[in-house]
Amino acid sequence: APGQASTSRNTPSPVAIGHVKADVAFMQGMIGHHAQALDMVRLLETRSENPDMKLLALRIKVSQRDEIKFMQDWLRERGETVPSEHAHHAHDFTLMPGMLSPDEMKTLEAAKGRAFDLLFLEYMIKHHQGALVMVDELFKQDGAGQEAMMQAFASDVVADQQMEITRMIAMWRGMQK
């Protein structure tokens, strides 16, 4: 009854909720996903002269690096396999939503100046939207995303990616004028 102590002894406390295989797969996959974003940022550093693009790249670089370190530590602390940041180069890009294909990366590598900036924004928006799909898919799996650190991290990913998508759409529109 409302206001009465629970009599159930089978309900774990929120602190005691652990991780599940889906959490591990999410973190392992997201490391590669973030690593590709860093590959894209490295291209921007040499192919764009736009100071606003350089600031965006710095923000993405700092946040993605910090998140990769968090994910690696999270996996290590739980005794799980920590993939290389470069493992995404050896895997089928279609496995993770938003990942650029090898051909798309080559197209981005070949672009310069304003054409690069527009393509970078288009591809990074797609990439970030893929991360949102990954979080959504995580939370659809039974028991996934329930551990406190996992839930907080996934929620932060959503907030950060949505904010950056909004910023990149505005930048892209501004370049169209």
Tab-separated table of C-alpha atoms in Angstrom:
chain	number	residue	atom	x	y	z
A	1	ALA	CA	0.000	0.000	0.000
A	2	PRO	CA	1.169	3.570	-0.535
A	3	GLY	CA	3.341	4.736	2.328
A	4	GLN	CA	3.993	1.184	3.519
A	5	ALA	CA	7.309	-0.618	3.330
A	6	SER	CA	7.645	-3.088	0.480
A	7	THR	CA	7.308	-6.725	1.404
A	8	SER	CA	8.964	-8.011	-1.765
A	9	ARG	CA	12.385	-9.490	-1.161
A	10	ASN	CA	13.090	-10.241	-4.829
A	11	THR	CA	13.386	-6.678	-6.105
A	12	PRO	CA	17.020	-5.575	-6.295
A	13	SER	CA	17.915	-2.145	-5.054
A	14	PRO	CA	18.848	0.327	-7.811
A	15	VAL	CA	22.424	0.256	-6.539
A	16	ALA	CA	22.622	-3.520	-6.848
A	17	ILE	CA	21.495	-3.648	-10.481
A	18	GLY	CA	24.395	-4.885	-12.578
A	19	HIS	CA	25.236	-4.811	-16.231
A	20	VAL	CA	24.009	-7.227	-18.879
A	21	LYS	CA	25.505	-8.478	-22.158
A	22	ALA	CA	23.664	-5.776	-24.109
A	23	ASP	CA	25.387	-3.092	-21.997
A	24	VAL	CA	28.782	-4.605	-22.796
A	25	ALA	CA	28.016	-4.863	-26.523
A	26	PHE	CA	26.816	-1.248	-26.524
A	27	MET	CA	29.993	0.033	-24.866
A	28	GLN	CA	32.242	-2.066	-27.093
A	29	GLY	CA	30.442	-0.904	-30.224
A	30	MET	CA	30.286	2.714	-29.146
A	31	ILE	CA	34.080	2.795	-28.728
A	32	GLY	CA	34.456	2.079	-32.450
A	33	HIS	CA	31.644	4.458	-33.285
A	34	HIS	CA	33.328	7.295	-31.393
A	35	ALA	CA	36.699	6.386	-32.902
A	36	GLN	CA	35.303	6.923	-36.392
A	37	ALA	CA	34.067	10.363	-35.318
A	38	LEU	CA	37.651	11.120	-34.251
A	39	ASP	CA	38.885	9.943	-37.673
A	40	MET	CA	36.480	12.426	-39.251
A	41	VAL	CA	37.661	15.237	-36.954
A	42	ARG	CA	41.302	14.545	-37.883
A	43	LEU	CA	40.329	15.138	-41.515
A	44	LEU	CA	38.630	18.415	-40.605
A	45	GLU	CA	41.767	19.686	-38.911
A	46	THR	CA	43.605	19.707	-42.267
A	47	ARG	CA	40.776	20.325	-44.742
A	48	SER	CA	38.757	23.181	-43.268
A	49	GLU	CA	39.651	26.822	-42.744
A	50	ASN	CA	36.339	27.698	-41.094
A	51	PRO	CA	36.915	28.743	-37.454
A	52	ASP	CA	33.412	27.631	-36.434
A	53	MET	CA	34.096	24.194	-37.904
A	54	LYS	CA	37.410	24.053	-36.026
A	55	LEU	CA	35.588	24.829	-32.749
A	56	LEU	CA	33.006	22.136	-33.474
A	57	ALA	CA	35.795	19.682	-34.211
A	58	LEU	CA	37.538	20.514	-30.944
A	59	ARG	CA	34.335	19.956	-28.980
A	60	ILE	CA	33.697	16.621	-30.691
A	61	LYS	CA	37.329	15.574	-30.224
A	62	VAL	CA	37.376	16.353	-26.503
A	63	SER	CA	34.001	14.785	-25.740
A	64	GLN	CA	34.559	11.646	-27.836
A	65	ARG	CA	38.036	11.037	-26.368
A	66	ASP	CA	36.716	11.448	-22.817
A	67	GLU	CA	33.808	9.119	-23.542
A	68	ILE	CA	36.080	6.485	-25.107
A	69	LYS	CA	38.224	6.526	-21.961
A	70	PHE	CA	35.083	6.225	-19.804
A	71	MET	CA	33.835	3.261	-21.852
A	72	GLN	CA	37.219	1.529	-21.732
A	73	ASP	CA	37.406	1.998	-17.953
A	74	TRP	CA	33.789	0.837	-17.531
A	75	LEU	CA	34.548	-2.367	-19.438
A	76	ARG	CA	37.836	-2.998	-17.576
A	77	GLU	CA	36.205	-2.476	-14.173
A	78	ARG	CA	33.679	-5.183	-15.051
A	79	GLY	CA	36.243	-7.626	-16.411
A	80	GLU	CA	34.948	-7.282	-19.969
A	81	THR	CA	36.917	-7.206	-23.214
A	82	VAL	CA	38.057	-3.736	-24.234
A	83	PRO	CA	38.272	-3.428	-28.020
A	84	SER	CA	40.911	-1.348	-29.724
A	85	GLU	CA	39.785	2.108	-30.747
A	86	HIS	CA	40.766	1.105	-34.271
A	87	ALA	CA	38.763	-2.122	-34.350
A	88	HIS	CA	36.079	-0.364	-36.417
A	89	HIS	CA	38.480	-0.382	-39.370
A	90	ALA	CA	38.376	-4.189	-39.442
A	91	HIS	CA	34.613	-4.617	-39.088
A	92	ASP	CA	31.668	-4.282	-41.389
A	93	PHE	CA	30.614	-0.640	-41.137
A	94	THR	CA	26.948	-1.601	-41.511
A	95	LEU	CA	26.915	-3.208	-38.081
A	96	MET	CA	26.522	0.118	-36.300
A	97	PRO	CA	24.003	2.793	-37.234
A	98	GLY	CA	25.458	6.003	-38.602
A	99	MET	CA	28.879	4.618	-39.433
A	100	LEU	CA	30.367	5.939	-42.642
A	101	SER	CA	31.213	3.397	-45.301
A	102	PRO	CA	34.773	3.181	-46.616
A	103	ASP	CA	33.577	4.956	-49.780
A	104	GLU	CA	32.020	7.777	-47.748
A	105	MET	CA	35.257	8.188	-45.796
A	106	LYS	CA	37.193	8.351	-49.093
A	107	THR	CA	34.774	10.991	-50.389
A	108	LEU	CA	35.269	13.012	-47.215
A	109	GLU	CA	39.051	12.611	-47.439
A	110	ALA	CA	39.014	13.966	-51.000
A	111	ALA	CA	36.976	17.088	-50.185
A	112	LYS	CA	38.459	20.430	-49.150
A	113	GLY	CA	37.269	23.866	-48.031
A	114	ARG	CA	33.561	24.670	-48.061
A	115	ALA	CA	32.707	21.411	-49.879
A	116	PHE	CA	34.461	19.502	-47.094
A	117	ASP	CA	32.663	21.499	-44.403
A	118	LEU	CA	29.236	20.765	-45.863
A	119	LEU	CA	30.013	17.077	-46.350
A	120	PHE	CA	31.522	16.807	-42.868
A	121	LEU	CA	28.370	18.282	-41.333
A	122	GLU	CA	26.122	15.987	-43.376
A	123	TYR	CA	28.128	12.905	-42.429
A	124	MET	CA	28.597	13.862	-38.778
A	125	ILE	CA	24.868	14.507	-38.394
A	126	LYS	CA	24.249	11.027	-39.820
A	127	HIS	CA	26.925	9.624	-37.490
A	128	HIS	CA	25.439	11.276	-34.399
A	129	GLN	CA	21.936	10.145	-35.358
A	130	GLY	CA	23.351	6.630	-35.490
A	131	ALA	CA	24.558	6.977	-31.903
A	132	LEU	CA	21.016	7.945	-30.884
A	133	VAL	CA	19.713	4.809	-32.606
A	134	MET	CA	22.286	2.735	-30.720
A	135	VAL	CA	21.107	4.140	-27.376
A	136	ASP	CA	17.482	3.552	-28.338
A	137	GLU	CA	18.274	-0.039	-29.299
A	138	LEU	CA	20.109	-0.533	-26.002
A	139	PHE	CA	17.124	0.539	-23.924
A	140	LYS	CA	14.792	-1.745	-25.910
A	141	GLN	CA	16.661	-4.832	-24.679
A	142	ASP	CA	15.528	-6.563	-21.510
A	143	GLY	CA	17.523	-5.397	-18.495
A	144	ALA	CA	19.849	-3.210	-20.528
A	145	GLY	CA	20.793	0.295	-19.492
A	146	GLN	CA	19.691	-0.234	-15.916
A	147	GLU	CA	23.019	-0.041	-14.127
A	148	ALA	CA	23.329	3.504	-12.758
A	149	MET	CA	26.569	4.400	-14.582
A	150	MET	CA	25.309	2.873	-17.824
A	151	GLN	CA	22.016	4.727	-17.626
A	152	ALA	CA	23.748	8.038	-16.875
A	153	PHE	CA	26.265	7.547	-19.686
A	154	ALA	CA	23.656	6.602	-22.274
A	155	SER	CA	21.506	9.579	-21.244
A	156	ASP	CA	24.522	11.891	-21.563
A	157	VAL	CA	25.251	10.506	-25.030
A	158	VAL	CA	21.690	11.326	-26.089
A	159	ALA	CA	21.836	14.862	-24.686
A	160	ASP	CA	25.268	15.621	-26.179
A	161	GLN	CA	24.539	14.127	-29.584
A	162	GLN	CA	21.169	15.885	-29.879
A	163	MET	CA	22.731	19.216	-28.944
A	164	GLU	CA	25.520	18.761	-31.488
A	165	ILE	CA	23.054	17.669	-34.185
A	166	THR	CA	21.047	20.855	-33.598
A	167	ARG	CA	24.241	22.942	-33.785
A	168	MET	CA	25.438	21.195	-36.956
A	169	ILE	CA	22.084	21.581	-38.708
A	170	ALA	CA	22.186	25.323	-37.972
A	171	MET	CA	25.766	25.519	-39.275
A	172	TRP	CA	24.850	23.596	-42.422
A	173	ARG	CA	21.852	25.861	-43.072
A	174	GLY	CA	24.023	28.930	-42.512
A	175	MET	CA	26.470	27.697	-45.162
A	176	GLN	CA	23.632	27.237	-47.654
A	177	LYS	CA	22.884	30.977	-47.771
